Coordinates of C-alpha atoms in Angstrom, one line a residue:
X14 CA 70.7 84.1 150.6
X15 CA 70.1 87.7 148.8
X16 CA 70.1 88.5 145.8
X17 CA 71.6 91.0 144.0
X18 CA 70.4 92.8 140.5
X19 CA 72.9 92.6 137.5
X20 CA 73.0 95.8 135.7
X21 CA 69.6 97.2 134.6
X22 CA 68.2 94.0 134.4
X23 CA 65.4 91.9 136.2
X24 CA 67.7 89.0 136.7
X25 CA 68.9 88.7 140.5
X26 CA 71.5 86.9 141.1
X27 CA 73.2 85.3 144.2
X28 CA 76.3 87.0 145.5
X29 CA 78.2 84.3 145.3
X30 CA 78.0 82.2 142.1
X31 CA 79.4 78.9 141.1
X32 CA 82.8 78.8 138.7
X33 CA 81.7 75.6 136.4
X34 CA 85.3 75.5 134.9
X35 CA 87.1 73.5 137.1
X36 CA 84.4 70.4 136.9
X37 CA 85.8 69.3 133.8
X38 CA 89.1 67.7 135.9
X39 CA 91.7 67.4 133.5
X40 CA 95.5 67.8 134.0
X41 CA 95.0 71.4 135.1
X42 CA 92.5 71.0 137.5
X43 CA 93.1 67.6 138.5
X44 CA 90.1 64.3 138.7
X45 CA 86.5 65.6 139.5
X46 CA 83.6 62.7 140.4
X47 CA 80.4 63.7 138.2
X48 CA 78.8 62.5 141.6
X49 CA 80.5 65.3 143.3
X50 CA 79.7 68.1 140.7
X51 CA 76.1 67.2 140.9
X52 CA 76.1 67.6 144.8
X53 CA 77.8 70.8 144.6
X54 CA 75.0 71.9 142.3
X55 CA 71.8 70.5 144.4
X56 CA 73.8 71.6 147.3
X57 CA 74.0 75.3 146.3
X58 CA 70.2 75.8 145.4
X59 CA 69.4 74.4 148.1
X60 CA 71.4 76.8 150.3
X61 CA 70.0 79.5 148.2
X62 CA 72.9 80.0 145.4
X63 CA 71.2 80.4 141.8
X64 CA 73.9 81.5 139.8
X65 CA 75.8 78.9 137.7
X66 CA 78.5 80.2 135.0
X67 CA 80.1 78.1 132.3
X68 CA 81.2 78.1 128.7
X69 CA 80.9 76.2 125.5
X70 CA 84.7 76.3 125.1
X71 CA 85.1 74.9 129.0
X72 CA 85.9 71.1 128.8
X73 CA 84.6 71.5 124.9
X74 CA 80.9 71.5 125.8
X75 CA 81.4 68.5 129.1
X76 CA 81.2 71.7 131.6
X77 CA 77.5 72.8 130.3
X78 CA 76.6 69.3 129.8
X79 CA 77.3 68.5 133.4
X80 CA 75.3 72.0 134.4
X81 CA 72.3 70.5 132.4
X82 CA 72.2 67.1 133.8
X83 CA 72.7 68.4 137.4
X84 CA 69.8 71.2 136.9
X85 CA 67.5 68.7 135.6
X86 CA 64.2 69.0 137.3
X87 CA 65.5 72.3 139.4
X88 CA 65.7 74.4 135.9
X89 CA 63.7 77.2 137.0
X90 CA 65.5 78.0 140.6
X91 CA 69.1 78.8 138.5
X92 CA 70.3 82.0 136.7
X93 CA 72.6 80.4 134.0
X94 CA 75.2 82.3 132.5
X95 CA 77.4 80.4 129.4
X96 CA 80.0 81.7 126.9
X97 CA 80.4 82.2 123.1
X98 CA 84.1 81.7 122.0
X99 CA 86.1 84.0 120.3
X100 CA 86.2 82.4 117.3
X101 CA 82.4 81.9 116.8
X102 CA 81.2 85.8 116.6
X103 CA 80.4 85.9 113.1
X104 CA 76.7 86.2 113.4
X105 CA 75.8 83.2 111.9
X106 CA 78.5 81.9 114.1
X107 CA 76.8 83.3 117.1
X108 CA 73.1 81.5 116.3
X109 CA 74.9 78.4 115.7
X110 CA 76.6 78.2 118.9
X111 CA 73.8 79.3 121.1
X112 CA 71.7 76.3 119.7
X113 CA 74.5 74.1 120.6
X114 CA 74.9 75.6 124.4
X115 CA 70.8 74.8 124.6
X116 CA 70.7 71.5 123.3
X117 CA 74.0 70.5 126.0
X118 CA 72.3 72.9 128.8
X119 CA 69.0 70.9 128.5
X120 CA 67.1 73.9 128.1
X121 CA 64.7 76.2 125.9
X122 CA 67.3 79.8 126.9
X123 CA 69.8 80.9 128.5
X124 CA 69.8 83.4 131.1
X125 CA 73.3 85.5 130.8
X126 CA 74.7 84.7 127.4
X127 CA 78.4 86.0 127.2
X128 CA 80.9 87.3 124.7
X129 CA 83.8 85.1 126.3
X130 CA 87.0 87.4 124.7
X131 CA 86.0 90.2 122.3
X132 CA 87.1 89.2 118.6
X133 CA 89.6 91.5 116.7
X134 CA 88.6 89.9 113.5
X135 CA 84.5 90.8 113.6
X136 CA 83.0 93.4 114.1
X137 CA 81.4 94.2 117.5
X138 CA 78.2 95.6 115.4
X139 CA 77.6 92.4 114.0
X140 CA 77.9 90.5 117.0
X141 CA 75.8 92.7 118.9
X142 CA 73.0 92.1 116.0
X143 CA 73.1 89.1 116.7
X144 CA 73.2 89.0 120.0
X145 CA 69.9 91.3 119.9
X146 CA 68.3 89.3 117.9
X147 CA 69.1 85.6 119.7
X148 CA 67.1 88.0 122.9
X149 CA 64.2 89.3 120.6
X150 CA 63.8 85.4 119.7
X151 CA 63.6 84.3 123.2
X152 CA 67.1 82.3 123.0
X153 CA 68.6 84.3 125.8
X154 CA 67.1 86.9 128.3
X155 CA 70.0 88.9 128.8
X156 CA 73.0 89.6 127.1
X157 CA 76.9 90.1 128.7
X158 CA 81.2 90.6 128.3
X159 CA 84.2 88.7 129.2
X160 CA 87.3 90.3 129.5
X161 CA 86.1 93.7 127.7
X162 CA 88.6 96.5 128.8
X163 CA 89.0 100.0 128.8
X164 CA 88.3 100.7 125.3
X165 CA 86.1 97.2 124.2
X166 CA 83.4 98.3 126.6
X167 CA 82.5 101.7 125.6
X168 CA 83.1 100.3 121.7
X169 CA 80.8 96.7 122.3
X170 CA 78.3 99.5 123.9
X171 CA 77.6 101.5 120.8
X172 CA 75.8 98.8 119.1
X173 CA 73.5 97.5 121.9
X174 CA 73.3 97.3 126.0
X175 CA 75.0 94.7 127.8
X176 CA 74.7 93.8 131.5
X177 CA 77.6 92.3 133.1
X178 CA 81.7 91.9 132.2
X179 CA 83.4 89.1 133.5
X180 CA 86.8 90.1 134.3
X181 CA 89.6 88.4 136.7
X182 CA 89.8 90.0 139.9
X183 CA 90.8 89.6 143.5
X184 CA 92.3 91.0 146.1
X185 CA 96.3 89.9 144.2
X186 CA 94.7 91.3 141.0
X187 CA 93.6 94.5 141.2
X188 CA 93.9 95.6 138.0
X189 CA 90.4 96.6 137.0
X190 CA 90.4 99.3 139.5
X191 CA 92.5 101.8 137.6
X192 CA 90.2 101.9 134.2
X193 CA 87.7 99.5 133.8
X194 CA 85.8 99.4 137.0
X195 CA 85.0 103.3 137.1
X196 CA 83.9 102.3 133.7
X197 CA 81.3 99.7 135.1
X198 CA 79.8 101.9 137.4
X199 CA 79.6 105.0 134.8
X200 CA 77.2 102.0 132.7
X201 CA 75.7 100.6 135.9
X202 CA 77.4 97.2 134.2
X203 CA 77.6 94.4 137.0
X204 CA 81.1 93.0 137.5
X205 CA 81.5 89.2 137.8
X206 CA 85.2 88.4 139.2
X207 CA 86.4 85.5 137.8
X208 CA 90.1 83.5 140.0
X209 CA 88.7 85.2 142.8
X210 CA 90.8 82.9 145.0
X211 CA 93.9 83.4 142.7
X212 CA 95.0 80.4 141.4
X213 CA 94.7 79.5 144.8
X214 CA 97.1 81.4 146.2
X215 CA 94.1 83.1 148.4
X216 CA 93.2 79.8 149.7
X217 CA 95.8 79.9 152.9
X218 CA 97.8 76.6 151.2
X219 CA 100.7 77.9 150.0
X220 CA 103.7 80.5 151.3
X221 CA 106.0 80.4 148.8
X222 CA 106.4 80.2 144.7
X223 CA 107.6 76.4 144.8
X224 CA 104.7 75.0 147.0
X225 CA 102.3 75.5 144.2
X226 CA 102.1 73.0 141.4
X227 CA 103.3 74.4 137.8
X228 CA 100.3 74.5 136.7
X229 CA 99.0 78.0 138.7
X230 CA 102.8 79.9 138.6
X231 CA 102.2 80.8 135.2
X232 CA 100.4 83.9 135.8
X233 CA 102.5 87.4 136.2
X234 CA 102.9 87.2 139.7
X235 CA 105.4 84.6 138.8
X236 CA 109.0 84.6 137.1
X237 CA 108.8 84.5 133.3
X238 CA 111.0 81.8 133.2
X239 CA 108.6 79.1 135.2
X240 CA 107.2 76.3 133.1
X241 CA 104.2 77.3 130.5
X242 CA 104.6 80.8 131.4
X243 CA 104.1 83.0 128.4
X244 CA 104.6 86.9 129.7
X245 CA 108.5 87.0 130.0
X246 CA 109.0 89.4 132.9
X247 CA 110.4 89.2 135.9
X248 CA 107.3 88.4 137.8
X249 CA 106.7 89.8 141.9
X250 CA 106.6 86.9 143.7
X251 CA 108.4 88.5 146.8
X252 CA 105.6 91.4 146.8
X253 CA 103.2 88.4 145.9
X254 CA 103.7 86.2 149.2
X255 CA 104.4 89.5 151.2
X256 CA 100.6 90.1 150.6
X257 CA 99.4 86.9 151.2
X258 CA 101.0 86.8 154.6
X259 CA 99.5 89.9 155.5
X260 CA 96.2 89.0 154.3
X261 CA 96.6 85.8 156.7
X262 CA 97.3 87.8 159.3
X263 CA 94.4 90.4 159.0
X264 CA 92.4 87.4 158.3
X265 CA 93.5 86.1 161.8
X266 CA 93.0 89.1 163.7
X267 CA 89.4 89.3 163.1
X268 CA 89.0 84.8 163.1
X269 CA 88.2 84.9 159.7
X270 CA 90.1 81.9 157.5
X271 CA 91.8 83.7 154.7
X272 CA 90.0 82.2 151.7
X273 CA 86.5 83.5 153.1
X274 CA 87.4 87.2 153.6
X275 CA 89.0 87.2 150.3
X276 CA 86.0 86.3 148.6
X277 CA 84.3 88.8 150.8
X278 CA 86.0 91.6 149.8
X279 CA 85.1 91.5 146.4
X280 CA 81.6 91.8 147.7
X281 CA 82.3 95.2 149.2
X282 CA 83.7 96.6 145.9
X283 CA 81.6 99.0 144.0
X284 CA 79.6 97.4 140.7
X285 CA 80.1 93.6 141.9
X286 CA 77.2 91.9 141.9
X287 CA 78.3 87.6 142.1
X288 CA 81.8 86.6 142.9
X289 CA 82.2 83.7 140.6
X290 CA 84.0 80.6 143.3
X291 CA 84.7 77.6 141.4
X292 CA 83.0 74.4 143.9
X293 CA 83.9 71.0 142.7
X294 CA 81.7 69.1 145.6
X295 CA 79.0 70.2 148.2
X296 CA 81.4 70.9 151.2
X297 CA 83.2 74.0 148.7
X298 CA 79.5 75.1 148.6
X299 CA 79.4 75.6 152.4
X300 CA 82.6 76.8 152.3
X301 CA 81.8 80.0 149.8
X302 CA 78.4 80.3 151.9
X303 CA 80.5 82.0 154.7
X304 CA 82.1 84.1 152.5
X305 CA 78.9 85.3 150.8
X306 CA 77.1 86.6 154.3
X307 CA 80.5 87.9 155.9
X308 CA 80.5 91.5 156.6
X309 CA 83.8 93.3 156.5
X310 CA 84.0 96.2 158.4
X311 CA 85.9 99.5 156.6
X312 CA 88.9 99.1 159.1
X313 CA 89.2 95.5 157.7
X314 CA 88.6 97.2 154.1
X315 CA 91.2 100.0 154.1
X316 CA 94.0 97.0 156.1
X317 CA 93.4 94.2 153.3
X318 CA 93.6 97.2 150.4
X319 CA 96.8 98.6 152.2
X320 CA 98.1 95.6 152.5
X321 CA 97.7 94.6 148.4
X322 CA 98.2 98.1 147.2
X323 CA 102.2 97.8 146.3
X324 CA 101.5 94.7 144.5
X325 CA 98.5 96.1 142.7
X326 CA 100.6 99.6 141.4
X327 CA 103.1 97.0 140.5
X328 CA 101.7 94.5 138.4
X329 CA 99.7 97.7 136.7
X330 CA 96.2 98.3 134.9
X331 CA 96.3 95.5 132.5
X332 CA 94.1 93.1 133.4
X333 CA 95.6 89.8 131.4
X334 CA 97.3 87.8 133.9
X335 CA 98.9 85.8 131.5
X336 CA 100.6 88.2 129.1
X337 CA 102.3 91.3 129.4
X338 CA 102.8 94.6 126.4
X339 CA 102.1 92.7 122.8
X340 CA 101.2 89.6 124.2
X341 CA 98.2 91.2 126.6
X342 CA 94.5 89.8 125.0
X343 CA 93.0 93.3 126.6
X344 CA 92.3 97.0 125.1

């Protein structure tokens, strides 16, 4: 598979990249077999995928536990990326919770070490500080975002380089194209969609709001008044399953299955480097490999952005799909 370069760095990752959040099961995501996540992982190096992303707060430590045991012996074919949480971004914070990600990873450093949600509480300088100096130290090689908008990037950027934001992103959640994209590609920072599938409403499964299990109708696409929901709006789900229709049916007209050219897509958009497809067993693996060499051709482009772009001036430029005005976690 080829391999792509995040940001200004030496790292080159895979374009597609495995989602570790959904191995840790639970009510949300539902039983996972350890056997399975460990075949999904031997699986994917050895179809050339090397990028592996999870997060301290994912599972509480389980998910880069699992990463570690299922890399053992393979360590040095895999980019890993992990998360610090919000709440641990106080430097000493920071140095504290790296050593914990490398002692559960199994490893010496981390590859892509990631502010998971910027803090409003400390200040980006002394994250970044510490940040810089976990690299100079050898802890982590090179350092990246989560969810940093319009006005966290530029602000994080003042105190230090970074080489990749994490952001939500697919072809039902356009919202990075109006600010925060351009953004990217002024910095030559490397975009790493995260629900690229949409709560699985990209997967081809469901045509209509009450198919899909409570759990995945909380976002904004989706009436305020659904269980768990927290936005309190109206939601689009008309304009919501219009698009997925007519993504089906582009997707059929050139014998493509839905979930493939939707992860393709995002690999035609300007800064992305790895599309971040969670794979809870080896068979997801093959699945996102088709997705990762499938060339889209610009009629297919301009059809499948046509055919998203009411929804997308709709549900706006914030980026949070889970809150809306006061309640949004982005700036």
């Amino acid at each position: 598979m080829q391999r792509r370069k995040l940001g200004n760095t030496s790292l080159m990752v895979s374009p597609i990249g495995v989602g570790f959040w959904g191995i840790v099961g639970g009510d949300y995501w539902g039983a996972q077999d350890e056997t399975d996540t460990v075949g999904a992982v031997q699986a994917a190096l050895d179809s050339g995928i090397n990028f592996f992303d999870t997060a301290e707060g994912y599972g509480d430590g389980y998910s880069e536990e699992m990463l570690g045991r299922a890399l053992q012996r393979r360590r040095a074919e895999a980019i890993i990326a992990t998360k610090v949480s919000t709440g641990n971004l106080a430097p000493a914070a920071i140095r504290a919770a790296c050593e914990g990600s490398l002692k559960r990873l199994g490893t010496d450093y981390i590859d892509l070490y990631q502010v998971h949600w910027p803090s409003r509480h400390v200040p980006f300088e002394d994250s970044m500080s510490a940040l810089l100096a976990l690299q100079s130290a050898g802890k982590i090689r090179v350092i990246g975002v989560s969810n940093f908008g319009q006005f966290d990037l530029p602000d994080m950027l003042q105190f230090g380089p970074y080489a990749a934001n994490q952001l939500p992103y697919s072809l039902l959640w356009r919202a990075i194209e109006f600010d925060i994209q351009p953004l990217c590609v002024q910095h030559k920072i490397s975009i790493l969609p995260y629900s690229p599938l949409n709560q699985a409403l990209l997967t081809g499964r469901y045509r209509k709001a009450d198919e899909m299990p409570y759990s995945r109708t909380r976002t904004r696409h989706f009436r305020g008044d659904r269980r768990d929901s927290r936005h309190g709006t109206a939601g689009f789900e008309t304009e919501t399953f219009a698009a997925v229709e007519a993504i089906r049916e582009i997707s059929a007209d050139i014998g493509q299955e839905m979930v493939h050219v939707a992860l393709a897509w995002l690999l035609h958009k300007p800064a992305v480097a790895s599309v971040l497809a969670g794979a809870r067993n080896p068979a997801q693996i093959e699945s996102n490999l088709i997705a990762g060499n499938l060339s889209l051709s610009d009629e297919t482009m301009r059809r499948l952005d046509e055919a998203t772009d009411e929804l997308k001036m709709k549900l706006g430029p914030d980026p949070d799909m889970w809150g809306a005005g006061a309640d949004s976690r982005y700036r």
